PDB file of C-alpha atoms in Angstrom:
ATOM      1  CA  UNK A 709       2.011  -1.467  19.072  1.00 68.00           C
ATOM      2  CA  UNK A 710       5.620  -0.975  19.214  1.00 76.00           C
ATOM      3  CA  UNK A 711       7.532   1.814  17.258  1.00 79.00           C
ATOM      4  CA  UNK A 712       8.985   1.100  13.648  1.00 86.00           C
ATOM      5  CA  UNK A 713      12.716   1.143  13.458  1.00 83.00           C
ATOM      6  CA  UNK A 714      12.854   3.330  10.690  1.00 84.00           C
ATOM      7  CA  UNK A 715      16.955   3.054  10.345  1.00 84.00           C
ATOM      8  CA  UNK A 716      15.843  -0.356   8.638  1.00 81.00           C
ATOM      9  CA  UNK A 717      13.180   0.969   6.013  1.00 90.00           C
ATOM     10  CA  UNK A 718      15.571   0.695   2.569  1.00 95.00           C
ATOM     11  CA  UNK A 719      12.667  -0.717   0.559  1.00 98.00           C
ATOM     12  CA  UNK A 720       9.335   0.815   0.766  1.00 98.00           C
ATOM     13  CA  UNK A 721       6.601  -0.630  -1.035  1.00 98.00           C
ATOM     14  CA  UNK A 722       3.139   1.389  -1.693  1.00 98.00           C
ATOM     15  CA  UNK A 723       0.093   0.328  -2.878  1.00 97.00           C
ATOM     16  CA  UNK A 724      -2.805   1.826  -4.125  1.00 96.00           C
ATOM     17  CA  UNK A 725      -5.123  -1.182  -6.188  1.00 92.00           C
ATOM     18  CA  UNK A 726      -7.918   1.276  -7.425  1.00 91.00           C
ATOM     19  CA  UNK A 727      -9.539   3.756  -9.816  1.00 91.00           C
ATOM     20  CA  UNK A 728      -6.707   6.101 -11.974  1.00 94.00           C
ATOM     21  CA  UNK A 729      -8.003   9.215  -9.704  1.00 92.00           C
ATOM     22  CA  UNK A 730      -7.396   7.959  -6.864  1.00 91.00           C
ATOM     23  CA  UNK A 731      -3.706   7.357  -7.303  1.00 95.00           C
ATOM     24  CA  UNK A 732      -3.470  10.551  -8.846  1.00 95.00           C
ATOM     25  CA  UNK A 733      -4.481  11.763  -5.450  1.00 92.00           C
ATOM     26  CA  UNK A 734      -1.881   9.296  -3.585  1.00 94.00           C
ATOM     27  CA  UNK A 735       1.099  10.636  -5.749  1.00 95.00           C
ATOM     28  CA  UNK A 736       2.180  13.398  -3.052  1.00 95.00           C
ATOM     29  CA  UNK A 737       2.858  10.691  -0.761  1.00 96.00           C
ATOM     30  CA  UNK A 738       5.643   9.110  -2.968  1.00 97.00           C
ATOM     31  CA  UNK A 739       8.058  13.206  -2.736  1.00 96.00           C
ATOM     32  CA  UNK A 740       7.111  12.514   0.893  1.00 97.00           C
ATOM     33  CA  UNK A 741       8.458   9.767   1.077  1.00 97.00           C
ATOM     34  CA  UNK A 742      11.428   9.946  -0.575  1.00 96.00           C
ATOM     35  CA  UNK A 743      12.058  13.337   0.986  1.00 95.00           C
ATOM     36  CA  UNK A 744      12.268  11.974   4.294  1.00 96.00           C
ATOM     37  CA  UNK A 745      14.313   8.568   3.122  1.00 96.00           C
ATOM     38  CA  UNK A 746      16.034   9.330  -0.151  1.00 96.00           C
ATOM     39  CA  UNK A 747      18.024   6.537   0.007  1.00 95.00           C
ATOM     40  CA  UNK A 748      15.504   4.089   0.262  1.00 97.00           C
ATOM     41  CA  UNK A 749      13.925   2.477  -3.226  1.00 98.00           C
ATOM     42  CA  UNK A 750      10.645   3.350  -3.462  1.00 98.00           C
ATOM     43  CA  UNK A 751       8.423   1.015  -4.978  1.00 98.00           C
ATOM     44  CA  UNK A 752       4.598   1.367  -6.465  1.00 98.00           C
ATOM     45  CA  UNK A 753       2.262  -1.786  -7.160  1.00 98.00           C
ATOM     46  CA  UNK A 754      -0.876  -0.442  -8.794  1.00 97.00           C
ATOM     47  CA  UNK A 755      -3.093  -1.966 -11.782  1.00 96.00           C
ATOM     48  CA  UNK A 756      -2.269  -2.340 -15.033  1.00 94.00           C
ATOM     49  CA  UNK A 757      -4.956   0.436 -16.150  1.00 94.00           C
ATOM     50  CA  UNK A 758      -3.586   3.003 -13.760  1.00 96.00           C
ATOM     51  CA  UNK A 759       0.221   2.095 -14.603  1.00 96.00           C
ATOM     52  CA  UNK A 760       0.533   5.193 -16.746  1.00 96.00           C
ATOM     53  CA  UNK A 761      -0.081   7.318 -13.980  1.00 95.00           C
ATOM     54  CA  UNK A 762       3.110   6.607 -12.192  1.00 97.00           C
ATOM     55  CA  UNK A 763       5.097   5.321 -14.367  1.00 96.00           C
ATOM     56  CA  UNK A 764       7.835   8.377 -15.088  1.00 96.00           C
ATOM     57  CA  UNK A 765       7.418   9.570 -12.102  1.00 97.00           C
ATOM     58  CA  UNK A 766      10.651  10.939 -10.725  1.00 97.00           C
ATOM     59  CA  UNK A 767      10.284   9.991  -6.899  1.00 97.00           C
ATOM     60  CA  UNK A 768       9.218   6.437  -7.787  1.00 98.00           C
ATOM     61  CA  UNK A 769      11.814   4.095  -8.369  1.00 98.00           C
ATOM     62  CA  UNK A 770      10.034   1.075  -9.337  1.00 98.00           C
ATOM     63  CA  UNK A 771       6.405   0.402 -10.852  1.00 98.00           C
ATOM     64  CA  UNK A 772       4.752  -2.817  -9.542  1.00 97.00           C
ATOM     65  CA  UNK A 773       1.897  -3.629 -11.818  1.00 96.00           C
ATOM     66  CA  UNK A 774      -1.104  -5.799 -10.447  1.00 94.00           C
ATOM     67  CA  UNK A 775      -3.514  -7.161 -12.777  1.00 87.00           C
ATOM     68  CA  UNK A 776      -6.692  -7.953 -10.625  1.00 83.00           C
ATOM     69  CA  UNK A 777      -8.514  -8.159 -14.015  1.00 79.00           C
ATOM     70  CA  UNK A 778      -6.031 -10.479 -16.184  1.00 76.00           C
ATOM     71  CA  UNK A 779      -3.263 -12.884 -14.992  1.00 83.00           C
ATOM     72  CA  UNK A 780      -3.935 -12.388 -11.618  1.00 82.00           C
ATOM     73  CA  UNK A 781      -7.541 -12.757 -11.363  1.00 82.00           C
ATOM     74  CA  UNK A 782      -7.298 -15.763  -9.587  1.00 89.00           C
ATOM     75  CA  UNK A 783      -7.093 -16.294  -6.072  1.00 86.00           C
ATOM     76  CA  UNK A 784      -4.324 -18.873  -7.175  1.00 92.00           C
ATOM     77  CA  UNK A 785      -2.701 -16.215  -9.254  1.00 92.00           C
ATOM     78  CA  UNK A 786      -2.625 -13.655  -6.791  1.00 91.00           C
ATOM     79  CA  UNK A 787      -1.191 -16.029  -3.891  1.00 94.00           C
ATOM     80  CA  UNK A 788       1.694 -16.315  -6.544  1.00 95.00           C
ATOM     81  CA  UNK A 789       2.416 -12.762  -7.359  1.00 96.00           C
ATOM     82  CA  UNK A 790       2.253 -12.170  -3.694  1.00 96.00           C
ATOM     83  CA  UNK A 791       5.297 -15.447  -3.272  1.00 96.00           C
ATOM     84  CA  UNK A 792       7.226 -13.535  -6.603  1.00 96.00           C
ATOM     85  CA  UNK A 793       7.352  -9.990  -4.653  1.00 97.00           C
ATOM     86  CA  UNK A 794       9.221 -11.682  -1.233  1.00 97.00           C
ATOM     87  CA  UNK A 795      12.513 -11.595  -3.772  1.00 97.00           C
ATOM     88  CA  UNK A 796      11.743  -7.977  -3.491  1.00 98.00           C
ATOM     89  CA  UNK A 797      12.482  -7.890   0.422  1.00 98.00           C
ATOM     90  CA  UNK A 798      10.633  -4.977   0.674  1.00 98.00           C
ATOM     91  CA  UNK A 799      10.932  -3.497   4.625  1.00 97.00           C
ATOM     92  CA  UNK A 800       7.683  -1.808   5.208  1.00 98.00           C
ATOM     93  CA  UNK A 801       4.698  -1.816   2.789  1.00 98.00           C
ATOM     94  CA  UNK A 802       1.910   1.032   2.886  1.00 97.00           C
ATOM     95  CA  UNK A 803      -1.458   0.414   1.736  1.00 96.00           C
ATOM     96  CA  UNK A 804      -3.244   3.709   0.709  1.00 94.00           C
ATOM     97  CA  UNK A 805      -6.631   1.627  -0.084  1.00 89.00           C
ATOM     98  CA  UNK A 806      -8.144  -1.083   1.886  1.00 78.00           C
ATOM     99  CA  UNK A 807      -8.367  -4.293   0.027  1.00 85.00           C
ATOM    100  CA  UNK A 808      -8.463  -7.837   1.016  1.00 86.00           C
ATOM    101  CA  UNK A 809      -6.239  -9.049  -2.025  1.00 90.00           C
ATOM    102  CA  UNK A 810      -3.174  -6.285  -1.208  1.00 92.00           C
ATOM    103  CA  UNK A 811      -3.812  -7.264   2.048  1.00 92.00           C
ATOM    104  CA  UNK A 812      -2.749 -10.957   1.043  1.00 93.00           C
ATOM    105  CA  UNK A 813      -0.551 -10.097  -1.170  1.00 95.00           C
ATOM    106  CA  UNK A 814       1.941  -8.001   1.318  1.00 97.00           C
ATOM    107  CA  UNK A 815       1.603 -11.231   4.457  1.00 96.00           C
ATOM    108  CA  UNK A 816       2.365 -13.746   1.953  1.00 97.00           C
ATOM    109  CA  UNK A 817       5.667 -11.571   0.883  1.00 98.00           C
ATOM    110  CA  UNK A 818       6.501 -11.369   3.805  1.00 97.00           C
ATOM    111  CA  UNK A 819       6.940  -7.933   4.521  1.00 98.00           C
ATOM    112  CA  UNK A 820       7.768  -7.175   8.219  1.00 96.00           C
ATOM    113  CA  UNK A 821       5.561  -4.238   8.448  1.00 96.00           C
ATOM    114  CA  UNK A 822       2.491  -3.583   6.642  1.00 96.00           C
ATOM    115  CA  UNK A 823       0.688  -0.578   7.320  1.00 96.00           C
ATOM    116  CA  UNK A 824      -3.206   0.261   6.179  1.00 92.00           C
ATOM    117  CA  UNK A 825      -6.708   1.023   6.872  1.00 87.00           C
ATOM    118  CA  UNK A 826      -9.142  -0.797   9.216  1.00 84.00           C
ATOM    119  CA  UNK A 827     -12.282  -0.485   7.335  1.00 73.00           C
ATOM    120  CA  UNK A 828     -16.216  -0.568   8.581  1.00 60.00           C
ATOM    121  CA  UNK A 829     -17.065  -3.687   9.968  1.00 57.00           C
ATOM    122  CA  UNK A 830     -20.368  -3.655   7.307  1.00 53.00           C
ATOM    123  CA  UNK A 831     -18.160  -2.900   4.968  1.00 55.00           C
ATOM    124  CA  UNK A 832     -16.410  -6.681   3.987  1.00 54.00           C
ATOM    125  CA  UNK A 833     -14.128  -5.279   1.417  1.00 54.00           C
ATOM    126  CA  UNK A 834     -11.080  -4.736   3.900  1.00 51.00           C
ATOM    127  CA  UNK A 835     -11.872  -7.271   6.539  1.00 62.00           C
ATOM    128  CA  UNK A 836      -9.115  -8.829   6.144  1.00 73.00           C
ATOM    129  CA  UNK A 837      -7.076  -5.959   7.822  1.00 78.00           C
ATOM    130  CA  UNK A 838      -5.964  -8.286  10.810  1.00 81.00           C
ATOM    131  CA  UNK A 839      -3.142  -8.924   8.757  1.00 89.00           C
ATOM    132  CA  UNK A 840      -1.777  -5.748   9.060  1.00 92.00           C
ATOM    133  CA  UNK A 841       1.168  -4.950  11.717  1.00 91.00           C
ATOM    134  CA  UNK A 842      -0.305  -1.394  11.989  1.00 93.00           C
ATOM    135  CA  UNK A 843      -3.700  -0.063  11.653  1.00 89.00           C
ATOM    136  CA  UNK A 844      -5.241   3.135  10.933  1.00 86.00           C
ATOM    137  CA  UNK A 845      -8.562   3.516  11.450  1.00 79.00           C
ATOM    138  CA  UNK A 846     -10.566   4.267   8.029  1.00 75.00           C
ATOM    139  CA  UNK A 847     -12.762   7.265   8.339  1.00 70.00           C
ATOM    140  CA  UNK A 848     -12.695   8.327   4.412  1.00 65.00           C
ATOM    141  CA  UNK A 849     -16.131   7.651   4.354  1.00 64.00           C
ATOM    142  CA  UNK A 850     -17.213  10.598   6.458  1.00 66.00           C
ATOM    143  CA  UNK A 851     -15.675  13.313   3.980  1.00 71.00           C
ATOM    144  CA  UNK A 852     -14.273  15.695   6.473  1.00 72.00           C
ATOM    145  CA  UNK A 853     -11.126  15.794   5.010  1.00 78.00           C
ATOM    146  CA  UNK A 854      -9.589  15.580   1.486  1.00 72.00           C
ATOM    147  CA  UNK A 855      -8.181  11.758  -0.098  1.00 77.00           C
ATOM    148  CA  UNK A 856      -4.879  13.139  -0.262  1.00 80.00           C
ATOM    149  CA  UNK A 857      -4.724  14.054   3.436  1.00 84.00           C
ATOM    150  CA  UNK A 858      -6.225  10.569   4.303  1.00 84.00           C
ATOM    151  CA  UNK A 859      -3.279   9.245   2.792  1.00 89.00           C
ATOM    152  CA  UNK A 860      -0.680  11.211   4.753  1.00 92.00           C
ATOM    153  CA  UNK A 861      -2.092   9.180   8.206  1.00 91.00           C
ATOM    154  CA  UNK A 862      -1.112   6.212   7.406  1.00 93.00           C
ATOM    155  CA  UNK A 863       2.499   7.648   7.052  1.00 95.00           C
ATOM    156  CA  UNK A 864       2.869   8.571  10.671  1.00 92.00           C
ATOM    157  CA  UNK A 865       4.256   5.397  11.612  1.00 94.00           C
ATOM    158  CA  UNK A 866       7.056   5.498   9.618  1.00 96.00           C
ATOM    159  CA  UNK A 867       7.602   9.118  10.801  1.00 94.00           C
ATOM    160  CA  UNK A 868       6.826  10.856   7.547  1.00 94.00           C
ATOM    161  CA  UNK A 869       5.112  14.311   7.651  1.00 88.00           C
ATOM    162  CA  UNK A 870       1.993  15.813   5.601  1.00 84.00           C
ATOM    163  CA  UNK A 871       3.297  18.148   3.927  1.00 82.00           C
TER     164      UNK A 871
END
């Protein structure tokens, strides 16, 4: 796995498709982020039920909303939002929960790098992680550590620290 080129990271994209407190958890990660690379645009693409939660939020500069449960329900639907966000030209995308759709989503985009969990094989939710260009391995499930700090691993590859 070679090194990401961080110089080139201007538009971060971060993902987290799940329940509201979950990505209350995952909202440390955006100050992280834009500590270490103010000048990049930071993007977030949650639902549409957990939209309030970021939206306002003063180190995001751009609220992504994915409706799994409405207009993109669909397969079809979601192949399409993924083709609308490559006019984004994000650089790197970070995953912060393993699903096959985001997964999707990010490849047909076209986004370079694309960070996120390997899941459990038993555990067909993520499995389509081989489209990732780097791979943490997912180890939430064995509670030794706190979500938020889970969440923090995956940003070692684009060299930002846990706070």
């Amino acid at each position: 796995m070679q090194p990401i080129d961080c110089s080139k990271m201007k538009r971060i994209l971060v993902t987290r498709a799940d329940r509201i407190g979950d990505v209350v958890l995952s909202t440390p990660v955006f100050s992280a982020i834009k500590s270490r690379y103010p000048r990049s645009h930071l993007a977030v693409l949650v639902l549409k039920e957990t939209e309030p939660v970021v939206r306002g939020n003063p180190w995001v500069d751009q609220v992504i909303i994915y409706d799994k449960k409405g207009c993109h329900r669909s397969w079809w639907r979601t192949f399409l939002f993924g083709l609308s966000l490559r006019k984004e030209h994000f650089d790197v995308v970070i995953h912060l929960h393993a699903t096959n759709r985001v997964n999707v989503i990010s490849w047909i985009a076209k986004i370079p790098v694309r960070i996120g969990y390997r899941v459990r094989p038993e555990d067909r939710h993520g499995s389509l992680y081989r489209l990732l260009t780097y791979v943490v391995e997912e180890k939430k499930w064995q509670g030794k550590r706190h979500e938020a700090d889970y969440n923090f691993d995956l940003l070692t590859f684009i060299d930002v620290p846990a706070p």
